[in-house]
Tab-separated table of C-alpha atoms (C1' of nucleotides) in Angstrom:
chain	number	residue	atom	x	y	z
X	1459	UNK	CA	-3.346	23.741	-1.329
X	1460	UNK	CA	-1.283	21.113	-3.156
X	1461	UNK	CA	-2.954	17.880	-1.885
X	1462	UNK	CA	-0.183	14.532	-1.760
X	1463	UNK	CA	-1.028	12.145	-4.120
X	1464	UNK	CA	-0.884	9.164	-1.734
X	1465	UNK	CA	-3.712	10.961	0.224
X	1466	UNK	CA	-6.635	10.161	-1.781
X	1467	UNK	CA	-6.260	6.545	-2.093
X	1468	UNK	CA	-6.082	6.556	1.900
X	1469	UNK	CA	-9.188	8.885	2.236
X	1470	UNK	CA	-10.798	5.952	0.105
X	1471	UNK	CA	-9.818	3.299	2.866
X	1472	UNK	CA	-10.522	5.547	5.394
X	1473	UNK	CA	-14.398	6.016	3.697
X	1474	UNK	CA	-14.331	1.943	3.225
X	1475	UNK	CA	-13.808	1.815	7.129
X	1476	UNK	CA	-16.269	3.962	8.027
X	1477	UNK	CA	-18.834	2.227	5.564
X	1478	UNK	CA	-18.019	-0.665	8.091
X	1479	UNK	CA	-18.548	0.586	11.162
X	1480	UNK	CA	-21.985	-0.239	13.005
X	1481	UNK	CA	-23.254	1.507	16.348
X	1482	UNK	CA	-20.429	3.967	16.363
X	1483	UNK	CA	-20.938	7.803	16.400
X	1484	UNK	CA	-17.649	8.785	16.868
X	1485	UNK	CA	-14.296	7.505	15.946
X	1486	UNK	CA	-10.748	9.323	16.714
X	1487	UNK	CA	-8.146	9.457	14.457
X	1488	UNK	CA	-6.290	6.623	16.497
X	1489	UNK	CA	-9.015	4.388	16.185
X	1490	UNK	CA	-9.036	5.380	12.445
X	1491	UNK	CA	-5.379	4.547	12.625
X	1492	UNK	CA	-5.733	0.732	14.039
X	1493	UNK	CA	-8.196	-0.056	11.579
X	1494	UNK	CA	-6.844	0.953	8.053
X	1495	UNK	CA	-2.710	0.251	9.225
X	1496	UNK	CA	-2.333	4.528	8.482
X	1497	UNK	CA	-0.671	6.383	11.281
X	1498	UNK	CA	-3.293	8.611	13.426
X	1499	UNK	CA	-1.000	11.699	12.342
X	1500	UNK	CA	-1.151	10.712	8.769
X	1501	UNK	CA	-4.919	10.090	8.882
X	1502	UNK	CA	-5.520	13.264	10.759
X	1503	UNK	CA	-3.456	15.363	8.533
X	1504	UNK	CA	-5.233	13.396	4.742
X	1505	UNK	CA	-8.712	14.866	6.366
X	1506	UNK	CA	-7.368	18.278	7.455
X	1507	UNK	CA	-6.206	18.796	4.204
X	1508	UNK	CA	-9.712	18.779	3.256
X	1509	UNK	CA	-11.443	20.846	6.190
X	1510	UNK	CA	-11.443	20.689	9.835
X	1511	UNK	CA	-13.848	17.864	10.283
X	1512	UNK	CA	-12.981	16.960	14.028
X	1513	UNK	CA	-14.091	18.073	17.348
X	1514	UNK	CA	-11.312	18.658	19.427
X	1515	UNK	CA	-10.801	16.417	22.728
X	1516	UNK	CA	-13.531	13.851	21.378
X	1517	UNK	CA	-12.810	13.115	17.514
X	1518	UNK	CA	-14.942	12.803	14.593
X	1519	UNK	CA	-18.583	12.512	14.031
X	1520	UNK	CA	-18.852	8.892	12.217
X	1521	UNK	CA	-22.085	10.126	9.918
X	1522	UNK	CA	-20.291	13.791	9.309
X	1523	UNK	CA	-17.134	12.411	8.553
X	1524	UNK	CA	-18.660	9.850	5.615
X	1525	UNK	CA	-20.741	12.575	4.263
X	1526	UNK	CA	-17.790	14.758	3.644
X	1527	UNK	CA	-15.542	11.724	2.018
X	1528	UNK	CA	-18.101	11.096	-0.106
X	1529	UNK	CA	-17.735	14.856	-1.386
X	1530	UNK	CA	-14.089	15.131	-1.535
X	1531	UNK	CA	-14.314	11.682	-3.644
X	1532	UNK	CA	-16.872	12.581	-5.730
X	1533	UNK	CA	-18.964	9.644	-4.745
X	1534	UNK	CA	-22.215	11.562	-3.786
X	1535	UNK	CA	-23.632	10.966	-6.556
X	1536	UNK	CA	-23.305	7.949	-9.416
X	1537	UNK	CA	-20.617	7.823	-12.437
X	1538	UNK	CA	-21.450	6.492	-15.713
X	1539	UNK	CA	-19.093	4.142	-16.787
X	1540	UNK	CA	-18.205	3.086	-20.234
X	1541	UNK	CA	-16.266	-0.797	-20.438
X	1542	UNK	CA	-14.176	-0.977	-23.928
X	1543	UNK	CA	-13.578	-4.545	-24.311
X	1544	UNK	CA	-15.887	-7.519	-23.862
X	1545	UNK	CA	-13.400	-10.275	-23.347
X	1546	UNK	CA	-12.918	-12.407	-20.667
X	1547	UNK	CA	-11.270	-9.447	-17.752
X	1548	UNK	CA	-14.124	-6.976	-19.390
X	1549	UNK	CA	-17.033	-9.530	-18.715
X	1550	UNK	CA	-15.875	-10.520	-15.108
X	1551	UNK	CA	-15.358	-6.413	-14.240
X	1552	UNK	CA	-19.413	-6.089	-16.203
X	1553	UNK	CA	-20.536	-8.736	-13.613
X	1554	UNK	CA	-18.750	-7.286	-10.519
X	1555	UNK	CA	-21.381	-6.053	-8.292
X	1556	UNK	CA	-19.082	-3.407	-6.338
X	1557	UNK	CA	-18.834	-0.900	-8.983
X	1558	UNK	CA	-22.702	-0.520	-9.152
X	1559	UNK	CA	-22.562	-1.053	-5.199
X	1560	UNK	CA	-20.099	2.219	-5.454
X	1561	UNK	CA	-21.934	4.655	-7.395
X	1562	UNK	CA	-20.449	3.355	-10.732
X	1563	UNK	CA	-22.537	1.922	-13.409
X	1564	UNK	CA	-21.371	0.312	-16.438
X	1565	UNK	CA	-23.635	2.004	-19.116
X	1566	UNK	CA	-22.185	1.232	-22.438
X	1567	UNK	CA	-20.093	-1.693	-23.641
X	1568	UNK	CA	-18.105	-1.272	-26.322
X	1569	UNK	CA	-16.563	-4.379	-28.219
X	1570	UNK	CA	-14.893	-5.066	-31.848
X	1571	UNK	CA	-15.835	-8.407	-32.454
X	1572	UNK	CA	-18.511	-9.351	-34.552
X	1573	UNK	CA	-19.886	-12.243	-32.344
X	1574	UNK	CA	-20.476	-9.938	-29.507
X	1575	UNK	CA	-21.429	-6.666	-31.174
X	1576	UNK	CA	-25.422	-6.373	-30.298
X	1577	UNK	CA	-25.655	-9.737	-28.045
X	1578	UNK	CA	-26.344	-8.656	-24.414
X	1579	UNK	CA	-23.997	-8.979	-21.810
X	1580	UNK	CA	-25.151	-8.775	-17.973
X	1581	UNK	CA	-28.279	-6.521	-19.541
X	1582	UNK	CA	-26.110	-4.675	-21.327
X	1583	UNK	CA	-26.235	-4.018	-25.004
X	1584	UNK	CA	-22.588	-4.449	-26.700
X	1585	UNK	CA	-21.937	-2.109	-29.277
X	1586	UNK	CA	-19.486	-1.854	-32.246
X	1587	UNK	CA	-16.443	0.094	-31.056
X	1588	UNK	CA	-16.705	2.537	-34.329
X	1589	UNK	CA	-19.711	4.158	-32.426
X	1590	UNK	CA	-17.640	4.769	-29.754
X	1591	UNK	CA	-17.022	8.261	-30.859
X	1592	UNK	CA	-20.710	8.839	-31.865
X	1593	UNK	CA	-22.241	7.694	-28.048
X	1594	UNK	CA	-19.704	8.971	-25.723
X	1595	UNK	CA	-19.883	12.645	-27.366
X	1596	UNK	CA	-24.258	12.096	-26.984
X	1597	UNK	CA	-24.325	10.772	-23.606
X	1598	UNK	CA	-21.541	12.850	-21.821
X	1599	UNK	CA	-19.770	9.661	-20.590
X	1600	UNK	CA	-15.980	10.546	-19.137
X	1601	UNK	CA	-15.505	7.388	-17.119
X	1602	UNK	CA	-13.953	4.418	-19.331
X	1603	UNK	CA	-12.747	1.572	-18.498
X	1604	UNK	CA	-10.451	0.105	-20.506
X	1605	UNK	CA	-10.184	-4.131	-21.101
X	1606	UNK	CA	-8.615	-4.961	-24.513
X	1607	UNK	CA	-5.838	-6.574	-26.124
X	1608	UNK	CA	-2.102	-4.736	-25.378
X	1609	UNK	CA	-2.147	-4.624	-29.127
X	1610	UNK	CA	-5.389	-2.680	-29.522
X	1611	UNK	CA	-4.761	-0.134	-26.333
X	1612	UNK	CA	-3.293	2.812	-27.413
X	1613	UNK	CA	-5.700	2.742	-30.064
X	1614	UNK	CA	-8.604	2.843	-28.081
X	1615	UNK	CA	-7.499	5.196	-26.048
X	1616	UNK	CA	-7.023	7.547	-28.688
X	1617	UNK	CA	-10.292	6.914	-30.102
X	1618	UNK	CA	-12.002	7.408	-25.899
X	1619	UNK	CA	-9.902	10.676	-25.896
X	1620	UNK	CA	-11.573	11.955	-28.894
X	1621	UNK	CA	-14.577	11.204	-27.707
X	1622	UNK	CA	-14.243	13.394	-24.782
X	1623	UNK	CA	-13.181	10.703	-21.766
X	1624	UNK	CA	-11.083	12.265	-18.910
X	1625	UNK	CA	-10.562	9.411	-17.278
X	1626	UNK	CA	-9.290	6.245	-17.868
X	1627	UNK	CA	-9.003	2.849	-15.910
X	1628	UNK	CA	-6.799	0.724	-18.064
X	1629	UNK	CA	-5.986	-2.726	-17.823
X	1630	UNK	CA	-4.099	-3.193	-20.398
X	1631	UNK	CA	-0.016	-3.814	-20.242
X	1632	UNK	CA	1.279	-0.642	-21.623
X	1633	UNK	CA	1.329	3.248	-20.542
X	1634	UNK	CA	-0.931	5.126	-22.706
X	1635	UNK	CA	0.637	7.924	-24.582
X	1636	UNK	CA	-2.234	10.669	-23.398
X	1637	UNK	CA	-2.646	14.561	-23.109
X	1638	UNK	CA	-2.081	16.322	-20.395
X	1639	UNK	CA	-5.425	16.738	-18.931
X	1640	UNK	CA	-6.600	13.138	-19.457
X	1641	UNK	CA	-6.285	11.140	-16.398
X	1642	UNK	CA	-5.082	7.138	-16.619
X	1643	UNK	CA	-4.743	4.531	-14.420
X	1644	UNK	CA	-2.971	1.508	-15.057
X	1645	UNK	CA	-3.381	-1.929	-13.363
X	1646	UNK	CA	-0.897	-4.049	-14.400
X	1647	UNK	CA	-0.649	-7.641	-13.445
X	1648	UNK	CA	2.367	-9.004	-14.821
X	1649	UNK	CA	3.956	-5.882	-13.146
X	1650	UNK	CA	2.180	-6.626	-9.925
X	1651	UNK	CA	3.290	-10.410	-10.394
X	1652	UNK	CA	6.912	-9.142	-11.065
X	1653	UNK	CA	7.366	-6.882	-7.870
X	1654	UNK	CA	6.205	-10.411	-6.026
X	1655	UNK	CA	8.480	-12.420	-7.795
X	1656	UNK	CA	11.159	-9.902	-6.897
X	1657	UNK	CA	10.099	-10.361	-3.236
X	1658	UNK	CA	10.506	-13.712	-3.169
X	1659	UNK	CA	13.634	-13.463	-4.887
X	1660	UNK	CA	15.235	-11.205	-2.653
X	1661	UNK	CA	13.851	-13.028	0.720
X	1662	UNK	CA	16.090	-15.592	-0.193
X	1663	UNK	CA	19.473	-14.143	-0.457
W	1027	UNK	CA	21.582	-0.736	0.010
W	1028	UNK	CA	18.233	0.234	0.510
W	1029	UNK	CA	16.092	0.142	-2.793
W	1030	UNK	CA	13.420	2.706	-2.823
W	1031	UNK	CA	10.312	0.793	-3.734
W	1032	UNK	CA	9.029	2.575	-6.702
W	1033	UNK	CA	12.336	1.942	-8.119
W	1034	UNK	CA	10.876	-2.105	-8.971
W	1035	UNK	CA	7.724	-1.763	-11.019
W	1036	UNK	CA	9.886	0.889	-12.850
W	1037	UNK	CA	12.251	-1.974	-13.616
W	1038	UNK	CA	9.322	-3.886	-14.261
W	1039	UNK	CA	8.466	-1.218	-16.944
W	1040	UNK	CA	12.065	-0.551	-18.053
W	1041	UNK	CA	11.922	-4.483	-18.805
W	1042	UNK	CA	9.349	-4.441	-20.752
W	1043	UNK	CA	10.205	-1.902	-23.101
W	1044	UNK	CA	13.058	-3.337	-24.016
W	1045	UNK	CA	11.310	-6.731	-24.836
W	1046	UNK	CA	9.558	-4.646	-27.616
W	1047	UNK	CA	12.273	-3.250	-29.009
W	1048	UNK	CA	13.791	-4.698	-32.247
W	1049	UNK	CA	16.688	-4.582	-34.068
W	1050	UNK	CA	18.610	-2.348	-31.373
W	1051	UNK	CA	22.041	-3.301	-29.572
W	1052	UNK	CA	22.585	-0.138	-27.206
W	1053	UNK	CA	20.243	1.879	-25.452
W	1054	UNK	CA	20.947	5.042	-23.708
W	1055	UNK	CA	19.146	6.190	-20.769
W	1056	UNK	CA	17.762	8.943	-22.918
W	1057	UNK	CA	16.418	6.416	-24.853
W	1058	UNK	CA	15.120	4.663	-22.416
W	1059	UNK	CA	13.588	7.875	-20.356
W	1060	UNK	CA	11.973	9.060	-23.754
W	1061	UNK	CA	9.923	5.211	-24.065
W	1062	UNK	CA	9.093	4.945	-20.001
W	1063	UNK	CA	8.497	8.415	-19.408
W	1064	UNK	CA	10.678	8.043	-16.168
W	1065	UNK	CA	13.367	10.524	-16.408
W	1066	UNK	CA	16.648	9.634	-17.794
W	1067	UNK	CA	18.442	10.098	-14.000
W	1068	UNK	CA	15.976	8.032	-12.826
W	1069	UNK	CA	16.715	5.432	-15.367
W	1070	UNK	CA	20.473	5.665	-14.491
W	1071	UNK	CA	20.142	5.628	-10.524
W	1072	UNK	CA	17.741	2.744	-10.241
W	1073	UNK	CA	19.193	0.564	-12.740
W	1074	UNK	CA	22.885	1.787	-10.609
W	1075	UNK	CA	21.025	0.114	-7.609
W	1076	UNK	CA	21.631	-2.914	-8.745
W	1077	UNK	CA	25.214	-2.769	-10.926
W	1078	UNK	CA	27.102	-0.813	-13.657
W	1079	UNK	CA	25.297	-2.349	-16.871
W	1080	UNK	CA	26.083	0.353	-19.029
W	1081	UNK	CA	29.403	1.695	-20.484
W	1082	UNK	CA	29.999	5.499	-20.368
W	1083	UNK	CA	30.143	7.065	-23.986
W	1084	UNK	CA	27.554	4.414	-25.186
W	1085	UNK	CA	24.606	3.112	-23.146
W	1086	UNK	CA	23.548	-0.509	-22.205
W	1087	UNK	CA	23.737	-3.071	-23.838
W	1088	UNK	CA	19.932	-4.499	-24.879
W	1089	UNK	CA	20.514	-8.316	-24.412
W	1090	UNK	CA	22.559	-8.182	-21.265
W	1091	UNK	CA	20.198	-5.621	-19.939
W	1092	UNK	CA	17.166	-7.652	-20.685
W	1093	UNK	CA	19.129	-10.532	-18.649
W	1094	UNK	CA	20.175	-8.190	-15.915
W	1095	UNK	CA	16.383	-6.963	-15.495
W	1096	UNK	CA	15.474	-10.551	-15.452
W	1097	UNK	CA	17.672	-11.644	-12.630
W	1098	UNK	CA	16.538	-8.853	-10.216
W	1099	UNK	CA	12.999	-8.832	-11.068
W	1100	UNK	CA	13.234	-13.297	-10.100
W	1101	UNK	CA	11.849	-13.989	-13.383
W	1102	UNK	CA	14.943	-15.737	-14.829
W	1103	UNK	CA	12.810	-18.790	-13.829
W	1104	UNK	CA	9.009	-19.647	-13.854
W	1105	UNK	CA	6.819	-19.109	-10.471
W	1106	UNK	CA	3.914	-21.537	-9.717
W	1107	UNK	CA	0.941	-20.133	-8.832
W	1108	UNK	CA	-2.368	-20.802	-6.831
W	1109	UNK	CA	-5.403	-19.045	-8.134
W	1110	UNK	CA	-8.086	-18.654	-4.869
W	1111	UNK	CA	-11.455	-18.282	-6.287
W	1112	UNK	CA	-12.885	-19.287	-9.698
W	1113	UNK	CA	-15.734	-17.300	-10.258
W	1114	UNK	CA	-15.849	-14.312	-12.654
W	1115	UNK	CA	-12.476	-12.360	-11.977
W	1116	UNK	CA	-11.047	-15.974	-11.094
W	1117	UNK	CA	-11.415	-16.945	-14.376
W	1118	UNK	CA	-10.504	-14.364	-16.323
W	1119	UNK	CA	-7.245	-13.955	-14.636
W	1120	UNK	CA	-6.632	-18.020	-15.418
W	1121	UNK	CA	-7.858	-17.252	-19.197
W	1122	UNK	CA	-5.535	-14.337	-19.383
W	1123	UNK	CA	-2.228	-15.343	-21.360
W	1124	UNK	CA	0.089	-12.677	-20.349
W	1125	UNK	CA	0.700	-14.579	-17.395
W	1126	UNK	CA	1.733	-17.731	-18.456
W	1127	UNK	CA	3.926	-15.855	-20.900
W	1128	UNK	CA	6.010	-13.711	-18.316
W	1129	UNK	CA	6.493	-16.635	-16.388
W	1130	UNK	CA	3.949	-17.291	-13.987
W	1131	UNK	CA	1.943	-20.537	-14.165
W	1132	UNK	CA	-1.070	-20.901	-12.401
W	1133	UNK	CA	-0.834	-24.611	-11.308
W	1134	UNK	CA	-3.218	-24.661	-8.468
W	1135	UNK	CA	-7.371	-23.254	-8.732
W	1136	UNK	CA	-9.113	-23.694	-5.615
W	1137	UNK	CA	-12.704	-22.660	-4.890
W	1138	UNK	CA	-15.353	-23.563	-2.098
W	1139	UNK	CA	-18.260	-24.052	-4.084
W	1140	UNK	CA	-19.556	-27.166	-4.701
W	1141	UNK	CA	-20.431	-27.485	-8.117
W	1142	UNK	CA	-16.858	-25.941	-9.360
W	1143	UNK	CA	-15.121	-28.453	-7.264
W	1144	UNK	CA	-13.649	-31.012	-9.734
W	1145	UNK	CA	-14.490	-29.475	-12.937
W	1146	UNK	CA	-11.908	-28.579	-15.325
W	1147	UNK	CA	-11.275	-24.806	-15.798
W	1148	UNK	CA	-8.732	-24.001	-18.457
W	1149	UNK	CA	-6.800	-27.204	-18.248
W	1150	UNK	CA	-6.654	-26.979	-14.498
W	1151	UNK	CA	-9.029	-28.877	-12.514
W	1152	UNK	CA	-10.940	-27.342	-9.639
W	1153	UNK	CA	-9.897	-28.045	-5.761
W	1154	UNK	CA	-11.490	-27.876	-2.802
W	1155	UNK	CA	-10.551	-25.051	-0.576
W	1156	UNK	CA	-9.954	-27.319	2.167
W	1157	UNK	CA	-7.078	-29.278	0.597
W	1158	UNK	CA	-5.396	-25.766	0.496
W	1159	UNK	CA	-3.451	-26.259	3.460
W	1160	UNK	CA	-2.118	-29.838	2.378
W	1161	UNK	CA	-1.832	-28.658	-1.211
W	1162	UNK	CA	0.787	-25.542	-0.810
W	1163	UNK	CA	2.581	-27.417	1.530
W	1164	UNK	CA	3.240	-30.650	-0.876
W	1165	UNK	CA	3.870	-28.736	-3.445
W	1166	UNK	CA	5.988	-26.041	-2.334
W	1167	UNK	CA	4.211	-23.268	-3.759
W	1168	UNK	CA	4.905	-19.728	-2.706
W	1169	UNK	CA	2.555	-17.109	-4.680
W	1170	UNK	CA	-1.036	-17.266	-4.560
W	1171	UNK	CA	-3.738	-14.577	-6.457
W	1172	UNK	CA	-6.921	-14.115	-4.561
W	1173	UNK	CA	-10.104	-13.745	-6.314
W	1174	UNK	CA	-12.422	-14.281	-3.668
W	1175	UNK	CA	-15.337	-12.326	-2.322
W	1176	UNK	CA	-14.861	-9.641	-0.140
W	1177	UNK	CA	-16.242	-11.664	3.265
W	1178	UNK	CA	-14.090	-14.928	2.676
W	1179	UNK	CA	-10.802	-12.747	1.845
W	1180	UNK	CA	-9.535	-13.021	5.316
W	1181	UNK	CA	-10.176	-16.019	5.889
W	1182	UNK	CA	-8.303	-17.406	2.872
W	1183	UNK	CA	-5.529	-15.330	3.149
W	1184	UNK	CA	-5.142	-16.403	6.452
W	1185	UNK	CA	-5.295	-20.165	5.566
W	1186	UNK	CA	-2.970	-19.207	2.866
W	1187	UNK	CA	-0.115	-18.047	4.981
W	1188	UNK	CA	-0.635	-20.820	7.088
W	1189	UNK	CA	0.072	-22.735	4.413
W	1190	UNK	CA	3.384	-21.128	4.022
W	1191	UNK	CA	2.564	-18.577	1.016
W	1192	UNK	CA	4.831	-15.639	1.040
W	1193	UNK	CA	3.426	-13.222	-1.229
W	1194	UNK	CA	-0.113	-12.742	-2.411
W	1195	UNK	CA	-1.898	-10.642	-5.230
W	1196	UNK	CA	-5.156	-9.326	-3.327
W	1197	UNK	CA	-8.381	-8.531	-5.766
W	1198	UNK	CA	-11.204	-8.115	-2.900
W	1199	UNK	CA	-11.274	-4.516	-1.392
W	1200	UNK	CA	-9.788	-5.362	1.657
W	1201	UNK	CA	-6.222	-4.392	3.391
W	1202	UNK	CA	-6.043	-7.868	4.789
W	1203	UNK	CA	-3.453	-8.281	8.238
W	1204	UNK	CA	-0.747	-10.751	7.687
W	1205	UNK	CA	2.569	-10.841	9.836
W	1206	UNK	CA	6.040	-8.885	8.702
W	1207	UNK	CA	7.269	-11.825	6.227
W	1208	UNK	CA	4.345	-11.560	3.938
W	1209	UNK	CA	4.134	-9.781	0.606
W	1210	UNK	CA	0.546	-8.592	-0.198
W	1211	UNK	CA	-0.248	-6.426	-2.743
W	1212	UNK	CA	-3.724	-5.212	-3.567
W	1213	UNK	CA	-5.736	-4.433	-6.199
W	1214	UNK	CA	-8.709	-2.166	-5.448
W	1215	UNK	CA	-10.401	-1.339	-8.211
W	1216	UNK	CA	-13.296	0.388	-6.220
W	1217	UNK	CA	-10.668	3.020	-4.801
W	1218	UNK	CA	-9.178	3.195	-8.242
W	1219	UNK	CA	-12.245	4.310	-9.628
W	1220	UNK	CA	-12.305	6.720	-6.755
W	1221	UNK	CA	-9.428	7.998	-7.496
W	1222	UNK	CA	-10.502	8.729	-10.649
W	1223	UNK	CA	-13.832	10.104	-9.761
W	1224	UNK	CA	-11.829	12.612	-7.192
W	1225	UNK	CA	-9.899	14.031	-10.227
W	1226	UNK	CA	-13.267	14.520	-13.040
W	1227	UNK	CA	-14.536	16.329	-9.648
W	1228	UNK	CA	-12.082	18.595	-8.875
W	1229	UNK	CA	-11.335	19.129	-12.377
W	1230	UNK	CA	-14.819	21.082	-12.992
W	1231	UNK	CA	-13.934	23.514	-9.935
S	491	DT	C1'	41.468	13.733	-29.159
S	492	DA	C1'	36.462	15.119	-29.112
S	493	DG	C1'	31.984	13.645	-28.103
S	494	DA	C1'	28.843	10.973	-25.631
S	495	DT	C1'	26.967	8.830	-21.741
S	496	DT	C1'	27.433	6.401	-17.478
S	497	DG	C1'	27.572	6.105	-12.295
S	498	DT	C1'	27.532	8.787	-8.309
S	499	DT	C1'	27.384	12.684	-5.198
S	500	DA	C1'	25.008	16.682	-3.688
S	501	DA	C1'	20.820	19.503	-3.928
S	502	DT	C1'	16.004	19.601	-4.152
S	503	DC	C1'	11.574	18.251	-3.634
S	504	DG	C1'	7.661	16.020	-1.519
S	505	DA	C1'	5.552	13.175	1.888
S	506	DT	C1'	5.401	11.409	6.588
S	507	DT	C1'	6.012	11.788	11.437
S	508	DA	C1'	6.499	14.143	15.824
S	509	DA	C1'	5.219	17.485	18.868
S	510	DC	C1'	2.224	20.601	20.944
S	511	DA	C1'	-0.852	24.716	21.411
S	512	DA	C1'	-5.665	25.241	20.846
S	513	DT	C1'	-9.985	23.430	21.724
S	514	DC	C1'	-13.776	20.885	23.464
U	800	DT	C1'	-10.902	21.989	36.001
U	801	DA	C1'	-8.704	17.664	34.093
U	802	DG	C1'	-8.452	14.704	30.253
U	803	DA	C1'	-8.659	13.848	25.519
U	804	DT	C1'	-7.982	14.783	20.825
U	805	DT	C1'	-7.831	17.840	16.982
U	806	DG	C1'	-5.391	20.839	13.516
U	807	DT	C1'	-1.088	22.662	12.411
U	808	DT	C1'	3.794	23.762	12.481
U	809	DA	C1'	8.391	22.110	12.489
U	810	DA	C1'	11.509	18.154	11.992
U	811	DT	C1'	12.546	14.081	9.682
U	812	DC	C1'	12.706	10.887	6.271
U	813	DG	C1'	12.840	9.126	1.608
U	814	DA	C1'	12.740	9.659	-3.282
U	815	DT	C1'	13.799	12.364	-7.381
U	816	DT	C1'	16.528	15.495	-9.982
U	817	DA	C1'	20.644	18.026	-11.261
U	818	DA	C1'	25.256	18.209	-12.064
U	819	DC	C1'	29.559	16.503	-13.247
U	820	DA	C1'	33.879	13.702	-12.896
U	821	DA	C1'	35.080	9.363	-14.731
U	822	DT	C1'	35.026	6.519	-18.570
U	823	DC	C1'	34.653	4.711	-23.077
DNA sequence: TAGATTGTTAATCGATTAACAATC
DNA sequence: TAGATTGTTAATCGATTAACAATC
């Protein structure tokens, strides 16, 4: 079945809610519905599209329902993560404790300047970028996250697609030129910023 | 007429492609579709949202484009903004330039912790979080970024609306409730990461 | 005039919502 | 059995694409 795109990112804020929940075995898709802002259809329909997880008449099991978001996410078990770019955004994403709270753990830091390259950062070793190709392809890494200069993007990105990443988390201000079969996405804050501005704008007229 | 939202981080995009471009008058939408990767219809019917800026048998016209872009997007002018939170991701966000350059000053940082308070970060010294309300309101600010830890998020955001913010970039994982008139978007970079994780998954079956 | 490209209408596609039979 | 809620089908809504007359 061809899943909607817009699903997964819900099933994510459905598993967040869940994570929250304390002395509550089972929750109905209406309850699911007041506490992410989803509709109870929509939220029944994002799990059904996954397996029939419910129990008719009473709803779903709280425990049985995280266990099986964790599978379709793919958060069972840990990622390995590898940061390019040591700057400022990479450092402050290195220290942020809810990726290695979520199953994803910065492994490798990769970084081209010559004051960083072997210093540790949060533990972590940084390493020249031009073994990027070498330590991805030996470790199996295909998580990177991706925190350098616009400038320097699409060339790092070529060089992590070499080296066998599938997916990409990239903060940087352009849209990657990338293969079909490579996964990117893009957080873009002047973008973000902009679709504010043009909120404000328009509240106006 | 009713704007589809995609349609304005695509202008957002179709913006800043044309800010790289150099030496070129006229654009066509074919042009345009081949350095977005939004098809060239799509180019045509969201920029035809907002006016004819083109000319049959030709294309558009870079400059007034680029000035056309501006105007809807609100970023013919600068925006003040309050930064809420400067610890790591704080921080980062007031070291990063691209801001500043597409217009977006962050005039205001405010934290809660003690030894911040009063320090210079960046130029901008540190405020108490509980001037906040009197701040915004003397000031007449209207876009705030939060950087603040998941627990306090609510809070803030609260407080910010209160203090008559209309549109706030969220960074803690949180889909925080504010009334009709506010503008939040979030950035979730733990269910980005799951998003990502969902795809290397299936990918392997 | 011939060629190119816009702006717009109609057709298609995809996602969300509504409704309800099946189930507990 | 009566009440509640799922899973699913059909209806609706919204966004994208295709096609082309109008325009330069």
């Amino acid at each position: 079945m061809k899943i909607p795109s817009p699903s997964i990112p819900r099933i994510s804020l459905y598993y967040r809610v869940l994570l929250s929940l304390k002395d509550k075995d089972i929750i109905s898709s209406q309850e699911l519905s007041e506490l992410t802002g989803c509709s109870a259809a929509q939220v029944r329909k994002d799990l059904a599209y996954f397996g029939q997880f419910g129990r008719p008449g009473s709803g779903y099991n709280v425990e049985v329902l995280k266990t099986e978001l964790k599978n379709i996410l793919g958060i069972d078990k840990d990622w390995d993560v590898a940061l390019i770019g040591a700057g400022n955004l990479g450092s402050a994403l290195l220290a942020y404790k809810g990726f290695r709270g979520q199953g994803f753990n910065i492994k490798y830091v990769f970084d081209n300047d010559r004051k960083k390259i072997g210093k540790l950062k949060q533990g972590i070793k940084v390493r020249d970028i031009l073994e990027l190709k070498k330590a991805t392809k030996q470790i199996g890494i295909n998580l990177a996250v991706v925190a350098v200069p616009q400038e320097a993007a699409q060339e790092v990105i070529d060089e992590l697609v070499l080296s066998g990443i599938k997916a990409i988390l990239n903060f940087a201000p352009i849209r990657p030129r990338v293969s079909e079969d490579i996964k990117v996405l893009n957080i873009d804050l002047s973008t973000e910023l902009e679709r504010l501005s043009y909120f404000l704008q328009r509240r106006k007229v």
